[in-house]
Every structure is written in C-alpha cells, then in structure tokens.
Coordinates of C-alpha atoms and ligand atoms in Angstrom, one line a residue:
M1 CA 8.7 -10.1 -19.9
R2 CA 5.7 -8.5 -21.5
K3 CA 5.3 -4.9 -20.5
S4 CA 3.4 -1.9 -21.8
A5 CA 1.7 1.1 -20.2
D6 CA -1.5 -0.9 -20.1
M7 CA 0.0 -4.0 -18.6
N8 CA 1.7 -2.0 -15.9
A9 CA -1.8 -1.1 -14.7
C10 CA -2.5 -4.8 -14.0
R11 CA -3.7 -5.6 -10.5
G12 CA -4.3 -9.2 -9.6
R13 CA -5.5 -10.7 -6.3
F14 CA -5.7 -13.8 -4.2
A15 CA -8.8 -14.1 -2.1
P16 CA -8.7 -17.1 0.2
S17 CA -11.5 -17.9 2.6
P18 CA -9.7 -18.6 5.9
T19 CA -11.4 -21.9 6.6
G20 CA -8.0 -23.6 7.3
P21 CA -4.4 -23.6 6.2
L22 CA -3.3 -23.3 2.5
H23 CA -3.7 -26.6 0.7
F24 CA -2.7 -27.6 -2.8
G25 CA -6.0 -26.4 -4.3
S26 CA -5.7 -22.9 -2.9
L27 CA -2.0 -22.9 -3.7
V28 CA -2.8 -23.4 -7.4
A29 CA -5.0 -20.3 -7.4
A30 CA -2.4 -18.3 -5.5
V31 CA 0.5 -19.3 -7.8
A32 CA -1.5 -18.7 -11.0
S33 CA -2.8 -15.2 -9.9
W34 CA 0.7 -14.2 -8.6
C35 CA 2.5 -15.3 -11.8
E36 CA -0.1 -13.6 -14.1
A37 CA 0.1 -10.3 -12.2
R38 CA 3.8 -10.2 -11.7
A39 CA 4.6 -11.4 -15.3
R40 CA 2.6 -8.4 -16.5
G41 CA 4.6 -6.2 -14.2
G42 CA 1.6 -5.6 -12.0
Q43 CA 0.6 -5.7 -8.4
W44 CA -0.8 -8.6 -6.4
L45 CA -3.2 -7.9 -3.6
L46 CA -4.6 -10.1 -0.9
R47 CA -8.1 -10.3 0.4
I48 CA -9.1 -12.5 3.3
E49 CA -12.7 -13.6 2.6
D50 CA -13.8 -13.9 6.2
L51 CA -17.4 -12.9 5.5
D52 CA -19.0 -15.9 7.2
P53 CA -17.7 -16.1 10.8
P54 CA -18.7 -19.7 11.6
R55 CA -16.8 -21.0 8.6
C56 CA -13.5 -19.2 9.6
A57 CA -10.9 -21.1 11.5
P58 CA -9.1 -19.1 14.2
G59 CA -5.5 -18.3 13.1
A60 CA -6.1 -19.6 9.5
A61 CA -5.6 -16.1 7.8
E62 CA -2.3 -15.6 9.6
D63 CA -1.3 -19.1 8.7
I64 CA -2.1 -18.6 5.0
L65 CA -0.1 -15.4 4.9
A66 CA 2.9 -17.0 6.6
T67 CA 2.9 -19.8 4.0
L68 CA 2.6 -17.4 1.1
E69 CA 5.6 -15.6 2.6
R70 CA 7.6 -18.8 2.8
L71 CA 6.7 -19.5 -0.9
G72 CA 8.0 -16.1 -1.9
L73 CA 4.6 -15.0 -3.1
D74 CA 4.9 -11.4 -2.0
W75 CA 1.9 -9.1 -2.0
D76 CA 1.3 -5.4 -2.2
G77 CA -0.2 -3.3 0.6
T78 CA -2.2 -4.5 3.5
P79 CA -4.5 -7.5 3.0
M80 CA -8.2 -6.5 2.9
R81 CA -10.5 -8.3 5.3
Q82 CA -14.1 -8.7 4.4
S83 CA -15.1 -8.8 8.0
T84 CA -14.3 -5.0 8.1
R85 CA -16.3 -4.2 5.0
G86 CA -19.9 -4.4 6.1
A87 CA -20.7 -0.7 5.5
A88 CA -19.5 -0.9 1.9
Y89 CA -21.7 -4.0 1.2
A90 CA -24.7 -2.3 2.9
A91 CA -24.1 0.8 0.7
A92 CA -24.0 -1.3 -2.5
L93 CA -27.2 -3.1 -1.5
E94 CA -28.8 0.3 -0.9
R95 CA -27.7 1.4 -4.4
L96 CA -29.4 -1.7 -5.8
A97 CA -32.6 -1.1 -3.9
D98 CA -34.7 -0.8 -7.1
H99 CA -33.6 -4.3 -8.2
V100 CA -33.8 -6.0 -4.8
F101 CA -36.9 -7.7 -3.2
P102 CA -37.4 -9.3 0.2
C103 CA -37.7 -13.0 0.2
A104 CA -39.4 -15.3 2.7
C105 CA -38.2 -18.6 1.3
S106 CA -36.1 -21.0 3.4
R107 CA -33.5 -23.2 1.7
R108 CA -35.8 -26.2 2.4
E109 CA -38.8 -24.5 0.7
I110 CA -36.9 -24.1 -2.6
A111 CA -35.1 -27.4 -2.4
D112 CA -37.2 -29.1 -5.1
S113 CA -37.0 -26.2 -7.6
A114 CA -35.4 -26.8 -11.0
L115 CA -31.7 -27.5 -11.2
N116 CA -29.3 -25.7 -13.7
P117 CA -26.7 -27.7 -15.8
Q118 CA -24.2 -27.3 -12.8
G119 CA -26.8 -28.9 -10.5
E120 CA -27.5 -25.7 -8.6
Q121 CA -31.1 -24.7 -7.8
V122 CA -32.7 -22.1 -9.9
Y123 CA -34.9 -19.7 -7.8
P124 CA -38.5 -20.3 -8.8
G125 CA -39.5 -16.7 -8.3
T126 CA -41.8 -17.3 -5.3
C127 CA -41.5 -13.9 -3.6
R128 CA -40.7 -11.8 -6.7
G129 CA -44.1 -10.3 -6.8
G130 CA -44.3 -9.7 -3.0
L131 CA -44.1 -11.7 0.2
P132 CA -46.7 -14.5 0.5
P133 CA -49.4 -13.5 3.1
G134 CA -48.3 -13.9 6.7
R135 CA -44.6 -14.5 5.9
G136 CA -41.7 -12.5 7.2
V137 CA -38.6 -11.4 5.4
R138 CA -35.6 -13.7 5.5
S139 CA -33.2 -12.7 2.7
S140 CA -32.7 -10.0 0.1
R141 CA -32.7 -11.2 -3.5
L142 CA -31.6 -9.5 -6.7
R143 CA -34.3 -9.5 -9.5
V144 CA -32.6 -10.9 -12.5
D145 CA -33.9 -9.8 -15.9
E146 CA -34.0 -12.0 -19.0
C147 CA -30.5 -11.6 -20.5
E148 CA -27.5 -13.4 -21.7
I149 CA -24.1 -12.6 -20.0
E150 CA -21.1 -13.3 -22.2
F151 CA -17.5 -12.9 -21.6
T152 CA -14.2 -14.4 -22.8
D153 CA -12.2 -16.2 -20.2
A154 CA -8.5 -16.2 -20.8
V155 CA -8.3 -20.0 -20.1
Q156 CA -11.8 -21.4 -20.6
G157 CA -12.7 -19.4 -23.7
R158 CA -16.1 -17.9 -24.6
I159 CA -18.6 -18.3 -21.8
R160 CA -22.3 -17.6 -22.1
Q161 CA -25.0 -17.9 -19.4
S162 CA -28.6 -17.0 -19.3
L163 CA -28.9 -15.7 -15.7
A164 CA -32.7 -16.0 -15.6
R165 CA -32.7 -19.5 -16.8
D166 CA -29.6 -20.9 -15.1
V167 CA -29.6 -19.0 -11.8
G168 CA -32.7 -17.0 -11.3
D169 CA -33.0 -14.2 -8.7
F170 CA -30.1 -14.6 -6.4
V171 CA -29.4 -13.8 -2.7
L172 CA -27.4 -10.6 -1.9
R173 CA -28.0 -10.8 1.9
R174 CA -28.7 -14.0 3.6
A175 CA -31.3 -14.7 6.3
D176 CA -28.6 -14.6 9.0
G177 CA -27.6 -11.1 7.8
V178 CA -24.4 -12.1 6.2
F179 CA -23.8 -10.4 2.8
A180 CA -23.5 -12.9 -0.1
Y181 CA -20.1 -13.7 -1.6
Q182 CA -21.4 -12.5 -5.0
L183 CA -22.0 -9.0 -3.7
A184 CA -18.9 -8.8 -1.5
V185 CA -16.5 -10.0 -4.3
V186 CA -17.8 -7.4 -6.8
V187 CA -17.6 -4.5 -4.3
D188 CA -14.1 -5.6 -3.2
D189 CA -12.6 -6.3 -6.6
A190 CA -13.7 -2.7 -7.5
E191 CA -12.4 -1.2 -4.3
Q192 CA -9.0 -2.9 -4.7
G193 CA -8.9 -1.8 -8.4
I194 CA -8.5 -5.4 -9.6
S195 CA -8.0 -5.7 -13.4
H196 CA -7.2 -9.4 -13.7
V197 CA -9.0 -12.1 -11.7
V198 CA -7.3 -15.5 -11.8
R199 CA -9.0 -18.1 -9.7
G200 CA -10.4 -21.7 -9.7
A201 CA -12.8 -22.8 -12.4
D202 CA -15.3 -23.8 -9.6
L203 CA -16.2 -20.0 -9.7
L204 CA -16.7 -19.9 -13.4
A205 CA -20.5 -20.2 -13.1
S206 CA -20.5 -17.3 -10.6
T207 CA -18.8 -14.9 -12.9
P208 CA -21.9 -14.0 -15.0
R209 CA -23.6 -13.0 -11.7
Q210 CA -20.7 -10.9 -10.8
I211 CA -20.6 -9.2 -14.2
Y212 CA -24.4 -8.5 -13.9
L213 CA -23.8 -6.9 -10.5
Q214 CA -20.9 -4.8 -11.9
R215 CA -23.1 -3.5 -14.6
L216 CA -25.9 -2.6 -12.2
L217 CA -23.5 -0.8 -9.9
G218 CA -21.6 0.9 -12.7
L219 CA -18.3 -0.9 -11.8
P220 CA -15.7 -2.0 -14.3
T221 CA -15.5 -5.7 -15.3
P222 CA -12.0 -7.2 -14.9
H223 CA -10.4 -9.7 -17.2
Y224 CA -11.1 -13.3 -16.0
A225 CA -9.0 -16.4 -16.1
H226 CA -10.3 -19.6 -14.5
V227 CA -7.7 -22.2 -13.9
P228 CA -8.5 -25.9 -13.4
V229 CA -9.5 -27.0 -10.0
A230 CA -7.4 -29.7 -8.3
L231 CA -9.3 -32.9 -7.5
N232 CA -8.4 -35.7 -5.1
A233 CA -8.3 -39.4 -5.9
A234 CA -12.0 -39.6 -5.3
G235 CA -12.7 -36.9 -7.9
E236 CA -13.6 -34.3 -5.2
K237 CA -12.4 -30.7 -5.2
L238 CA -9.6 -30.3 -2.6
S239 CA -11.0 -28.3 0.3
K240 CA -11.2 -28.4 4.0
Q241 CA -14.4 -30.5 3.7
T242 CA -12.6 -33.1 1.7
L243 CA -9.7 -33.1 4.2
A244 CA -7.1 -31.6 1.8
E245 CA -3.6 -31.8 3.3
A246 CA -2.0 -28.4 4.4
I247 CA 1.1 -27.2 2.6
D248 CA 4.2 -27.7 4.8
P249 CA 5.4 -24.1 5.4
S250 CA 8.9 -25.4 6.4
H251 CA 9.3 -27.3 3.2
P252 CA 7.1 -25.6 0.5
A253 CA 9.2 -26.1 -2.6
P254 CA 7.8 -29.5 -3.7
A255 CA 4.2 -28.2 -3.4
L256 CA 5.2 -25.1 -5.5
A257 CA 6.8 -27.3 -8.1
A258 CA 3.7 -29.5 -8.2
A259 CA 1.4 -26.5 -8.5
L260 CA 3.4 -25.2 -11.5
A261 CA 3.3 -28.6 -13.1
F262 CA -0.5 -28.8 -12.5
L263 CA -0.7 -25.4 -14.3
G264 CA 1.2 -26.8 -17.3
Q265 CA 4.4 -24.9 -16.6
S266 CA 6.8 -27.9 -16.3
P267 CA 9.6 -26.5 -14.2
P268 CA 12.9 -28.4 -14.9
P269 CA 13.2 -31.5 -12.7
E270 CA 16.4 -30.3 -11.0
L271 CA 14.4 -27.3 -9.6
A272 CA 12.2 -29.7 -7.6
R273 CA 14.9 -29.7 -5.0
A274 CA 15.6 -26.0 -5.2
R275 CA 14.5 -23.3 -2.7
A276 CA 11.0 -22.1 -3.1
R277 CA 12.3 -18.6 -4.1
D278 CA 14.4 -20.0 -7.0
L279 CA 11.3 -21.9 -8.2
R280 CA 9.2 -18.8 -7.9
D281 CA 11.8 -16.8 -9.9
W282 CA 11.8 -19.6 -12.6
A283 CA 8.0 -19.4 -12.7
L284 CA 8.0 -15.7 -13.1
A285 CA 10.5 -15.8 -16.0
H286 CA 8.6 -18.7 -17.8
W287 CA 5.0 -18.1 -16.9
S288 CA 2.5 -18.6 -19.8
L289 CA -1.2 -18.6 -19.3
E290 CA -1.5 -20.2 -22.7
R291 CA 0.1 -23.4 -21.3
V292 CA -2.6 -23.8 -18.5
P293 CA -4.7 -26.8 -19.4
R294 CA -8.1 -25.7 -20.8
V295 CA -10.1 -27.9 -18.5
R296 CA -12.3 -27.1 -15.5
A297 CA -10.9 -29.7 -13.2
R298 CA -8.2 -32.3 -13.1
Ligands
LIG1 N1 -12.8 -17.0 -1.3 C1 -13.0 -17.8 -2.5 C2 -12.4 -19.2 -2.2 O1 -11.5 -19.3 -1.3 C3 -12.4 -17.2 -3.7 C4 -13.2 -16.1 -4.3 C5 -12.7 -15.5 -5.5 O2 -11.5 -15.7 -5.9 O3 -13.5 -14.8 -6.2 O4 -12.7 -20.1 -2.9

C-alpha cells in the first residue's frame, strides 16, 4: 500500500443525493472514492446532499447508509447533511457579494440562449448590468470574468474550460431560495477538509465552476478524479429518473464485483461468490486508479 506523510492526510468523500436507494451508478462512485481514500491510508467521509427537499425521498439517506454498511464501505465521523448547512452557504454568498448580482430571468426566458458543447445553456448576461425596469429579483448569480480554468483530472487528464464562454454567469441561489449545488459543494468540501474528490464524470463540467468559487472564497482546490458514468441499455445515465434498480442490501456482493469490474479492477471470478467484505478487502489491496477506463461514460 502506498503511504507517506502527505498521503496520510488524504480525505475522500461520497456525497449522494438521497433521491432514492443506492443503485449501480452511485455504487460506482462510492466504491471508487472509498478505494482511493483507503488505499492512500486516508479517511472517507459522507455527505448527504439533501439541499433540495422536493427531490429527496423519505428514508433514502438511511437506506443508502445501511447499504454502504452491508458493503463494508465504512466511513469516518458523522455524515454531514446539507439541509443543516444553510447558515454556512449564506455566509459564503455574503463573502462573494462583490461578485454576485440579482437576476430576474426565469428558466423559460433564457431557454433559447446559446448552448455550450455539453448542451447546457450559457447565460446571456441579461441582468448583469442591473435588473430590467419593473422586474423583481429571482435568483442570485455569480459574475464570471473572462478566464480559462485548467486542472489535471487523475482519470480524464488535462481539462480546460472557458467559464465565460461555456457557462456564463451562474446561479448561486435559486429563485425558490435553495442554494445551488455548485456553492454548497465548494463550501462543504472545504468544511470537511476533502483533499481527493472522486465522483462521476457527469460532474466534470461542473469542476471549473467549483475551482473558480474556491479561488474567490480563498479555499483550497482538492485533487479530482472523475470516473466513468454507468449507462443503461438505452445509453442513459443510471439514476432514479431512468429507473435504475436498487442494490439488494441483503445480497450486495455481485453488485460490488460488477462495480469493481466496471472500474477496470477485474476481481478474480471466484470472488464473485464471496462475501462483500472479502471483495472489499481484495479491492483495497489491489486498487489502482490507473486501471480505471479513461472514458466519461460506458
Ligand atoms: N450529490 C451528487 C450526486 O449524487 C454528487 C455531488 C459530488 O460528488 O460532488 O450526483
């Protein structure tokens, strides 16, 4: 196992949104982040991303924790819950006041603005210079200056994004008062002292926004590794919306073996019938981020 003083300081995390039980897609992120943190002799923390109450399913957080426990993916400390963190997000928004402007635009009003290469809307700057006459404030947006954000992802390689061109000014607090994921994740990764973020490549395009916020807030930038996202037969990301099947908590070993294979780790076939904990121990002893396929989805 690789260990040094620096590596001992490693802190990873798994940050599920409790929209439903753990499915294969979220299991892949959990397994990759657990293996990377533990193989570095580090800690693994949990964060329940229950920012958006209508999207949360009752009991889902407890369900996810129980399944992780059955898989032997043990965590350090008490899981953080974003629903308790409003004051910290408000304080961060306050610190960004010089860079934030009130925005009156509804989603529909900016629906026909330009799209970036990922097919996301680029904010056209409508309220940047002030609210149009007679319009009320809906959301708070961050003014994005012309700049390139560059970082090296441990799986995906060198990533470069022009925030102004590909994203535009982005929302930090939504019209319904909910703080945006981008702000919450930056504040919470810093609060939890996360040094290594390992998560699905669907979030790769969000990372430059998060790095930009870290710089404005004077927070450290963690190392990033974005693992491939699991697709269903129709080529859609596994999620609650695409009706991904829940991991069976009473028989989790096959799913764990499949997640390891998906991550390029090829556990020996005889271990497919082993107990989840034996597979987990094999994964820890043999984990290699270099073997994770360098693709964004598969
Ligand atoms: N809560 C997000 C999700 O379940 C993950 C956020 C992150 O890892 O930064 O997709």
